[in-house]
CSV table of C-alpha atoms and ligand atoms in Angstrom, one decimal:
chain,number,residue,atom,x,y,z
A,299,MET,CA,24.5,-16.8,-6.8
A,300,LYS,CA,23.4,-13.2,-6.7
A,301,SER,CA,19.7,-12.7,-6.1
A,302,TYR,CA,17.4,-9.9,-7.2
A,303,ASP,CA,14.3,-9.9,-5.0
A,304,TYR,CA,11.4,-8.1,-6.6
A,305,ARG,CA,8.6,-9.9,-4.7
A,306,SER,CA,7.7,-6.9,-2.7
A,307,ASP,CA,9.0,-3.7,-1.1
A,308,THR,CA,8.0,-5.3,2.2
A,309,ILE,CA,11.2,-7.4,2.0
A,310,THR,CA,13.3,-4.3,2.7
A,311,LYS,CA,15.6,-4.6,5.7
A,312,PRO,CA,16.3,-1.8,8.3
A,313,THR,CA,19.2,0.4,7.4
A,314,ASP,CA,22.3,0.6,9.7
A,315,LYS,CA,21.0,3.9,11.0
A,316,MET,CA,17.7,2.4,11.9
A,317,ARG,CA,19.3,-0.5,13.7
A,318,LYS,CA,21.4,1.9,15.8
A,319,ALA,CA,18.3,4.0,16.6
A,320,MET,CA,16.5,0.9,17.6
A,321,TYR,CA,19.3,-0.2,19.9
A,322,GLU,CA,19.4,3.2,21.6
A,323,ALA,CA,15.6,3.8,21.7
A,324,GLN,CA,14.0,5.1,24.9
A,325,VAL,CA,11.1,2.7,25.7
A,326,GLY,CA,8.2,2.3,28.0
A,327,ASP,CA,4.9,0.3,28.1
A,328,ASP,CA,2.9,1.7,25.2
A,329,VAL,CA,-0.4,0.1,26.3
A,330,TYR,CA,-0.1,2.4,29.4
A,331,GLY,CA,0.8,5.2,26.9
A,332,GLU,CA,4.3,5.4,28.3
A,333,ASP,CA,6.6,4.8,25.4
A,334,PRO,CA,8.3,8.1,24.5
A,335,THR,CA,9.5,6.9,21.1
A,336,VAL,CA,6.1,5.7,20.0
A,337,LYS,CA,4.7,9.1,21.1
A,338,ARG,CA,7.4,10.8,19.0
A,339,LEU,CA,6.5,8.7,16.0
A,340,GLU,CA,2.8,9.4,16.5
A,341,GLU,CA,3.4,13.2,16.8
A,342,LEU,CA,5.5,13.2,13.7
A,343,SER,CA,2.8,11.3,11.9
A,344,CYS,CA,0.2,13.9,12.8
A,345,LYS,CA,2.5,16.6,11.3
A,346,ILE,CA,3.0,14.7,8.1
A,347,SER,CA,-0.7,13.7,7.7
A,348,GLY,CA,-2.3,16.9,8.9
A,349,LYS,CA,-4.5,14.8,11.2
A,350,GLU,CA,-5.3,15.5,14.9
A,351,ALA,CA,-4.2,12.1,16.2
A,352,ALA,CA,-2.2,9.1,15.1
A,353,MET,CA,-1.6,5.5,16.3
A,354,PHE,CA,1.2,3.0,15.6
A,355,VAL,CA,-0.1,-0.4,14.5
A,356,PRO,CA,1.7,-3.6,13.8
A,357,SER,CA,0.7,-3.8,10.2
A,358,GLY,CA,-1.1,-2.1,7.3
A,359,THR,CA,-3.8,-4.8,7.4
A,360,MET,CA,-4.5,-4.1,11.0
A,361,GLY,CA,-4.7,-0.4,10.4
A,362,ASN,CA,-7.2,-0.8,7.6
A,363,GLN,CA,-9.3,-3.3,9.5
A,364,ILE,CA,-9.5,-1.0,12.6
A,365,ALA,CA,-10.5,1.9,10.4
A,366,VAL,CA,-13.4,-0.1,8.8
A,367,LYS,CA,-14.5,-1.2,12.3
A,368,VAL,CA,-14.5,2.3,13.7
A,369,HIS,CA,-16.3,3.9,10.8
A,370,THR,CA,-19.0,1.3,10.4
A,371,SER,CA,-21.7,-0.7,12.3
A,372,PRO,CA,-22.5,-4.4,11.5
A,373,ALA,CA,-24.6,-4.9,8.4
A,374,ASP,CA,-23.5,-1.6,6.9
A,375,GLU,CA,-22.4,-1.5,3.2
A,376,ILE,CA,-19.0,-0.1,2.3
A,377,LEU,CA,-17.8,1.0,-1.2
A,378,LEU,CA,-14.5,-0.4,-2.2
A,379,GLU,CA,-12.4,0.1,-5.4
A,380,GLU,CA,-12.6,-3.3,-7.2
A,381,ASN,CA,-8.9,-4.1,-7.0
A,382,CYS,CA,-8.2,-2.9,-3.5
A,383,HIS,CA,-6.1,-4.6,-0.8
A,384,ILE,CA,-8.9,-4.5,1.7
A,385,HIS,CA,-11.0,-6.7,-0.6
A,386,TRP,CA,-8.4,-8.9,-2.1
A,387,TYR,CA,-5.6,-9.5,0.4
A,388,GLU,CA,-6.9,-9.1,4.0
A,389,GLY,CA,-8.4,-12.5,4.4
A,390,GLY,CA,-12.0,-11.3,4.3
A,391,GLY,CA,-11.4,-9.5,7.6
A,392,ILE,CA,-14.0,-6.9,7.1
A,393,GLY,CA,-16.7,-9.6,7.2
A,394,ALA,CA,-15.3,-11.3,10.3
A,395,ILE,CA,-14.3,-8.2,12.2
A,396,SER,CA,-16.8,-5.5,11.2
A,397,GLY,CA,-19.7,-7.6,9.9
A,398,VAL,CA,-20.1,-5.3,6.9
A,399,VAL,CA,-21.0,-6.2,3.3
A,400,SER,CA,-19.1,-4.5,0.4
A,401,LYS,CA,-19.8,-3.2,-3.0
A,402,LEU,CA,-17.0,-3.1,-5.5
A,403,ILE,CA,-16.6,0.1,-7.6
A,404,LYS,CA,-15.1,-0.1,-11.1
A,405,SER,CA,-12.0,1.8,-11.7
A,406,LYS,CA,-9.5,2.9,-14.3
A,407,ASN,CA,-6.0,2.4,-12.8
A,408,GLY,CA,-7.4,2.7,-9.3
A,409,ILE,CA,-9.4,5.8,-10.0
A,410,MET,CA,-13.0,4.9,-9.1
A,411,ASP,CA,-16.0,5.7,-11.4
A,412,ILE,CA,-17.5,8.6,-9.5
A,413,ASP,CA,-20.9,8.1,-11.1
A,414,GLN,CA,-21.0,4.5,-10.0
A,415,ILE,CA,-20.1,5.6,-6.5
A,416,GLU,CA,-23.0,8.1,-6.5
A,417,ARG,CA,-25.4,5.5,-7.8
A,418,SER,CA,-24.2,3.0,-5.2
A,419,ILE,CA,-25.0,5.1,-2.2
A,420,ARG,CA,-28.1,3.5,-0.7
A,421,ALA,CA,-31.4,5.3,-0.2
A,422,ASP,CA,-32.9,5.4,3.2
A,423,ASP,CA,-35.2,2.3,2.9
A,424,ILE,CA,-35.7,-0.5,5.3
A,425,HIS,CA,-34.7,-3.1,2.7
A,426,PHE,CA,-31.2,-1.7,2.2
A,427,PRO,CA,-28.0,-1.8,4.2
A,428,HIS,CA,-26.7,1.6,5.2
A,429,THR,CA,-23.8,3.0,3.2
A,430,SER,CA,-21.3,4.3,5.8
A,431,LEU,CA,-17.8,4.2,4.2
A,432,ILE,CA,-15.9,4.6,1.0
A,433,CYS,CA,-12.3,3.3,0.8
A,434,MET,CA,-9.6,4.7,-1.6
A,435,GLU,CA,-6.2,3.2,-2.2
A,436,ASN,CA,-3.3,5.4,-3.3
A,437,THR,CA,-1.1,4.1,-4.8
A,438,ASN,CA,-3.1,1.2,-6.0
A,439,ASN,CA,-1.2,-2.0,-5.6
A,440,LYS,CA,-3.1,-4.5,-7.8
A,441,CYS,CA,-3.4,-1.9,-10.6
A,442,GLY,CA,0.4,-1.7,-10.7
A,443,GLY,CA,1.2,1.1,-8.2
A,444,THR,CA,-0.9,3.6,-10.1
A,445,VAL,CA,-1.7,7.0,-8.6
A,446,MET,CA,-5.0,8.7,-7.8
A,447,ASP,CA,-4.5,12.3,-8.6
A,448,LEU,CA,-5.6,15.0,-6.1
A,449,ASN,CA,-8.7,16.0,-8.0
A,450,SER,CA,-10.0,12.5,-8.2
A,451,MET,CA,-9.5,12.2,-4.4
A,452,LYS,CA,-11.3,15.5,-3.8
A,453,GLU,CA,-14.2,14.4,-5.9
A,454,VAL,CA,-14.7,11.2,-3.9
A,455,TYR,CA,-14.3,13.0,-0.5
A,456,SER,CA,-16.7,15.8,-1.3
A,457,LEU,CA,-19.3,13.4,-2.6
A,458,ALA,CA,-18.9,11.4,0.6
A,459,LYS,CA,-19.2,14.4,2.8
A,460,LYS,CA,-22.3,15.6,0.9
A,461,ASN,CA,-23.9,12.2,1.8
A,462,GLY,CA,-22.7,11.9,5.4
A,463,ILE,CA,-20.3,9.0,4.5
A,464,LYS,CA,-16.8,8.6,5.9
A,465,VAL,CA,-13.7,8.1,3.7
A,466,HIS,CA,-10.8,5.9,4.6
A,467,LEU,CA,-7.5,6.1,2.6
A,468,ASP,CA,-5.3,3.0,2.3
A,469,GLY,CA,-2.1,4.9,1.8
A,470,ALA,CA,0.2,2.0,2.3
A,471,ARG,CA,2.4,3.7,-0.4
A,472,ILE,CA,1.1,7.3,-0.1
A,473,PHE,CA,4.7,8.6,-0.2
A,474,ASN,CA,5.1,7.0,-3.6
A,475,ALA,CA,2.0,8.7,-4.8
A,476,ALA,CA,3.1,12.1,-3.4
A,477,ALA,CA,6.5,11.7,-5.1
A,478,TYR,CA,4.9,10.9,-8.4
A,479,LEU,CA,2.5,13.9,-8.2
A,480,GLY,CA,5.1,16.3,-6.8
A,481,VAL,CA,2.7,17.3,-4.0
A,482,SER,CA,3.1,17.0,-0.2
A,483,PRO,CA,1.7,13.7,1.3
A,484,LYS,CA,-0.4,15.9,3.6
A,485,MET,CA,-2.4,17.3,0.6
A,486,LEU,CA,-3.4,13.8,-0.4
A,487,MET,CA,-4.1,12.6,3.2
A,488,MET,CA,-6.3,15.6,3.9
A,489,GLU,CA,-8.9,14.2,1.4
A,490,SER,CA,-10.0,11.5,3.8
A,491,ASP,CA,-11.3,11.1,7.4
A,492,SER,CA,-8.7,8.5,8.2
A,493,VAL,CA,-5.5,7.3,6.6
A,494,MET,CA,-3.3,4.3,7.0
A,495,PHE,CA,0.3,4.5,5.7
A,496,CYS,CA,3.1,1.9,6.0
A,497,LEU,CA,6.6,2.3,7.4
A,498,SER,CA,7.6,-1.2,6.5
A,499,LYS,CA,7.4,-1.1,2.7
A,500,GLY,CA,9.8,1.0,0.6
A,501,LEU,CA,10.7,3.0,3.6
A,502,CYS,CA,12.7,0.1,5.2
A,503,ALA,CA,11.3,0.0,8.7
A,504,PRO,CA,11.1,-3.6,9.9
A,505,VAL,CA,7.5,-3.5,11.2
A,506,GLY,CA,4.6,-1.1,11.5
A,507,SER,CA,2.1,1.3,10.0
A,508,ILE,CA,0.3,4.4,11.1
A,509,LEU,CA,-3.4,5.0,11.4
A,510,ALA,CA,-4.4,8.7,11.6
A,511,GLY,CA,-7.6,10.6,12.0
A,512,ASP,CA,-9.4,12.9,14.4
A,513,GLU,CA,-9.1,12.6,18.2
A,514,ASP,CA,-12.4,10.7,18.6
A,515,PHE,CA,-11.5,8.3,15.7
A,516,ILE,CA,-8.1,7.4,17.2
A,517,LYS,CA,-9.6,7.1,20.7
A,518,ARG,CA,-12.0,4.5,19.4
A,519,ALA,CA,-9.3,2.9,17.2
A,520,ARG,CA,-7.0,2.4,20.3
A,521,LYS,CA,-9.7,0.3,21.9
A,522,ILE,CA,-10.1,-1.9,18.7
A,523,ARG,CA,-6.3,-2.2,18.4
A,524,LYS,CA,-6.3,-3.6,22.0
A,525,MET,CA,-9.2,-5.9,21.2
A,526,LEU,CA,-7.4,-7.3,18.2
A,527,GLY,CA,-4.2,-7.9,20.2
A,528,GLY,CA,-2.3,-5.1,18.6
A,529,GLY,CA,-1.4,-3.3,21.8
A,530,MET,CA,2.4,-3.6,21.9
A,531,ARG,CA,4.5,-3.0,24.9
A,532,GLN,CA,8.0,-1.6,24.5
A,533,ALA,CA,7.2,-0.8,20.9
A,534,GLY,CA,9.6,2.2,20.9
A,535,ILE,CA,12.2,-0.3,19.6
A,536,LEU,CA,10.2,-0.5,16.4
A,537,ALA,CA,9.0,3.1,16.4
A,538,ALA,CA,12.6,4.3,16.4
A,539,ALA,CA,13.1,2.8,12.9
A,540,GLY,CA,9.7,4.3,11.8
A,541,ILE,CA,10.8,7.8,12.7
A,542,ILE,CA,13.9,7.4,10.4
A,543,ALA,CA,11.6,5.9,7.7
A,544,LEU,CA,9.5,9.1,7.7
A,545,GLU,CA,12.3,11.6,8.2
A,546,GLU,CA,14.9,10.2,5.8
A,547,MET,CA,13.5,7.5,3.4
A,548,THR,CA,10.7,9.2,1.5
A,549,GLU,CA,12.8,11.4,-0.7
A,550,ARG,CA,14.6,8.5,-2.3
A,551,LEU,CA,11.5,6.8,-3.6
A,552,ARG,CA,11.9,8.6,-6.9
A,553,GLU,CA,14.9,6.4,-7.6
A,554,ASP,CA,12.7,3.3,-7.3
A,555,HIS,CA,10.2,4.9,-9.7
A,556,GLU,CA,13.0,5.6,-12.2
A,557,ASN,CA,14.3,2.0,-11.9
A,558,ALA,CA,10.8,0.7,-12.4
A,559,ARG,CA,10.5,2.5,-15.7
A,560,ILE,CA,13.9,1.1,-16.9
A,561,LEU,CA,12.8,-2.4,-15.9
A,562,ALA,CA,9.4,-2.0,-17.5
A,563,GLN,CA,10.9,-0.8,-20.8
A,564,GLY,CA,13.4,-3.6,-20.8
A,565,LEU,CA,10.8,-6.3,-20.1
A,566,ASP,CA,8.4,-4.9,-22.7
A,567,ARG,CA,11.1,-5.2,-25.4
A,568,ILE,CA,11.4,-9.0,-24.7
A,569,LYS,CA,9.5,-11.2,-27.1
A,570,GLY,CA,6.5,-12.8,-25.4
A,571,LEU,CA,6.3,-10.2,-22.6
A,572,LYS,CA,4.2,-7.0,-22.4
A,573,VAL,CA,4.1,-4.2,-19.9
A,574,GLU,CA,1.3,-1.6,-20.0
A,575,MET,CA,3.6,1.4,-19.8
A,576,ASP,CA,0.9,3.9,-18.7
A,577,THR,CA,0.5,1.9,-15.4
A,578,VAL,CA,4.2,2.2,-14.6
A,579,GLN,CA,4.0,5.3,-12.5
A,580,THR,CA,5.7,4.4,-9.2
A,581,ASN,CA,7.7,1.4,-8.0
A,582,ILE,CA,5.6,-1.5,-9.3
A,583,VAL,CA,5.8,-3.2,-12.7
A,584,MET,CA,3.1,-5.6,-13.8
A,585,CYS,CA,4.5,-7.8,-16.6
A,586,ASP,CA,2.1,-9.9,-18.8
A,587,VAL,CA,3.1,-13.1,-20.4
A,588,ILE,CA,1.6,-13.0,-23.9
A,589,ARG,CA,3.0,-16.2,-25.3
A,590,ASP,CA,0.4,-19.0,-25.5
A,591,ASP,CA,2.9,-21.7,-24.5
A,592,LEU,CA,4.0,-20.0,-21.4
A,593,ASP,CA,2.4,-19.0,-18.1
A,594,SER,CA,3.6,-16.9,-15.2
A,595,TYR,CA,4.1,-19.8,-12.7
A,596,ARG,CA,6.5,-21.5,-15.1
A,597,LEU,CA,8.3,-18.2,-15.9
A,598,ARG,CA,8.6,-17.3,-12.2
A,599,GLU,CA,10.0,-20.7,-11.4
A,600,GLU,CA,12.6,-20.5,-14.2
A,601,LEU,CA,13.6,-17.0,-13.2
A,602,GLU,CA,14.1,-18.1,-9.6
A,603,LYS,CA,16.7,-20.6,-10.8
A,604,SER,CA,18.7,-17.6,-12.0
A,605,GLY,CA,18.1,-15.6,-8.8
A,606,VAL,CA,15.3,-13.3,-10.0
A,607,TYR,CA,12.3,-13.3,-7.6
A,608,SER,CA,8.8,-12.0,-8.6
A,609,THR,CA,5.2,-12.6,-7.6
A,610,VAL,CA,2.5,-14.3,-9.6
A,611,ILE,CA,-0.6,-12.0,-9.8
A,612,THR,CA,-2.6,-14.2,-12.3
A,613,ASP,CA,-1.5,-17.1,-14.5
A,614,LYS,CA,-0.5,-14.6,-17.1
A,615,ARG,CA,0.9,-11.8,-14.9
A,616,LEU,CA,4.0,-11.3,-12.8
A,617,ARG,CA,4.6,-8.4,-10.4
A,618,PHE,CA,8.1,-6.8,-9.9
A,619,VAL,CA,8.4,-4.3,-7.1
A,620,LEU,CA,11.4,-1.9,-6.9
A,621,HIS,CA,12.9,-0.9,-3.6
A,622,TYR,CA,15.9,0.3,-1.6
A,623,HIS,CA,17.9,-2.9,-2.2
A,624,ILE,CA,17.6,-2.9,-6.0
A,625,SER,CA,20.0,-0.6,-7.9
A,626,LYS,CA,20.0,0.6,-11.5
A,627,SER,CA,22.7,-1.9,-12.4
A,628,ASP,CA,20.7,-4.7,-10.8
A,629,VAL,CA,17.8,-3.7,-13.1
A,630,THR,CA,20.1,-3.9,-16.2
A,631,GLU,CA,21.3,-7.4,-15.1
A,632,THR,CA,17.7,-8.5,-14.4
A,633,ILE,CA,16.6,-7.6,-17.9
A,634,GLU,CA,19.4,-9.7,-19.4
A,635,ILE,CA,18.5,-12.6,-17.2
A,636,VAL,CA,14.8,-12.4,-18.1
A,637,LYS,CA,15.7,-12.1,-21.8
A,638,LYS,CA,17.9,-15.3,-21.7
A,639,THR,CA,15.4,-17.2,-19.6
A,640,THR,CA,12.4,-16.5,-21.9
A,641,VAL,CA,14.2,-17.2,-25.1
A,642,ASN,CA,15.2,-20.7,-23.7
A,643,LEU,CA,11.7,-21.6,-22.6
B,227,TLP,N1,0.7,-5.4,0.4
B,227,TLP,C1,1.6,-6.6,0.3
B,227,TLP,C2,0.7,-7.9,0.1
B,227,TLP,O1,-0.2,-8.0,1.2
B,227,TLP,C3,0.0,-8.0,-1.2
B,227,TLP,C4,2.5,-6.4,-0.9
B,227,TLP,O2,3.4,-7.2,-1.1
B,227,TLP,O3,2.3,-5.5,-1.7
B,227,TLP,N2,-2.5,-1.9,1.7
B,227,TLP,C5,-1.8,-2.1,0.6
B,227,TLP,C6,-2.1,-1.2,-0.6
B,227,TLP,C7,-0.8,-3.0,0.5
B,227,TLP,O4,-0.1,-3.2,-0.6
B,227,TLP,C8,-0.5,-3.8,1.7
B,227,TLP,C9,0.6,-4.8,1.6
B,227,TLP,C10,-1.2,-3.5,2.8
B,227,TLP,C11,-2.3,-2.6,2.8
B,227,TLP,C12,-1.0,-4.3,4.1
B,227,TLP,O5,0.1,-4.0,4.7
B,227,TLP,P1,0.8,-5.1,5.8
B,227,TLP,O6,1.5,-6.1,4.9
B,227,TLP,O7,1.7,-4.3,6.6
B,227,TLP,O8,-0.3,-5.8,6.5
């Protein structure tokens, strides 16, 4: 049976060109700073992000966690968008690794309420924790791949600077945001002190993310990466795929966005399902089950019997993520399968 796997863009597999580059990669021990391919990937990442320095990390989660640790001291308070990955999906790591507390900021489609940020910055008072960091996420995963526009990012960054607070950008899907806005990724990444972006999502690299910032930040980040066990040895094998991800795979993300809209429109037309179309901006579709007699666990299970794979977000919401291995005709077929399945439930 044919399968249509929308669980995540993390399921993408390396392309043939990546596999060949991985096979041929020049390698060395990266903990000694001797892997030429990792160095090449890090230099390329500096160019793309406009940051002074960059470091290859095994995962987006590790990149975010290192950034929080470098920017904060234990008992600090950090401001997080209420739906963000750092809060929801990183196992509470910021508590264990950095010892910080967090305050969640309300948002509309991932764009934080700037007044609430301003009100949340702590006064200098012995009772209060120190506010040291604000984290943004662009695109915002849990909001449905929604995009923070450049002005909203600028607003947050300038408010932070005015108050001596650092800004970290979780840019796991920053290339999707840039494609949607029609701006260079650099313009978005410049509105932060540090940025993490993923090579292993829609860009098809098998493993890895980049953390970038100024020289001093990355110097300290390298020490934390080692502490967390993220110092990899002949990592050039992986970096070789990462280079192709950055050089050749970002342009095509628009196709995923187009397919996401087609899927969203198709699902929204099915009785008992609803998609908030204004949130369908990039490659993620959040589909709500609005029938009282049906929940998303049951629907997911039934769809899987016909080869359509999705993720449960809440008991009434499924997530479908578009990526390299899903074509326009797959989307058309998927809509038909979902239609048939829901009618029979
Ligand atoms: N997101 C994954 C899951 O962890 C939920 C997914 O399937 O979407 N930031 C953002 C915004 C992310 O969406 C993710 C992964 C990460 C960070 C973490 O990246 P990895 O999986 O490389 O640790």
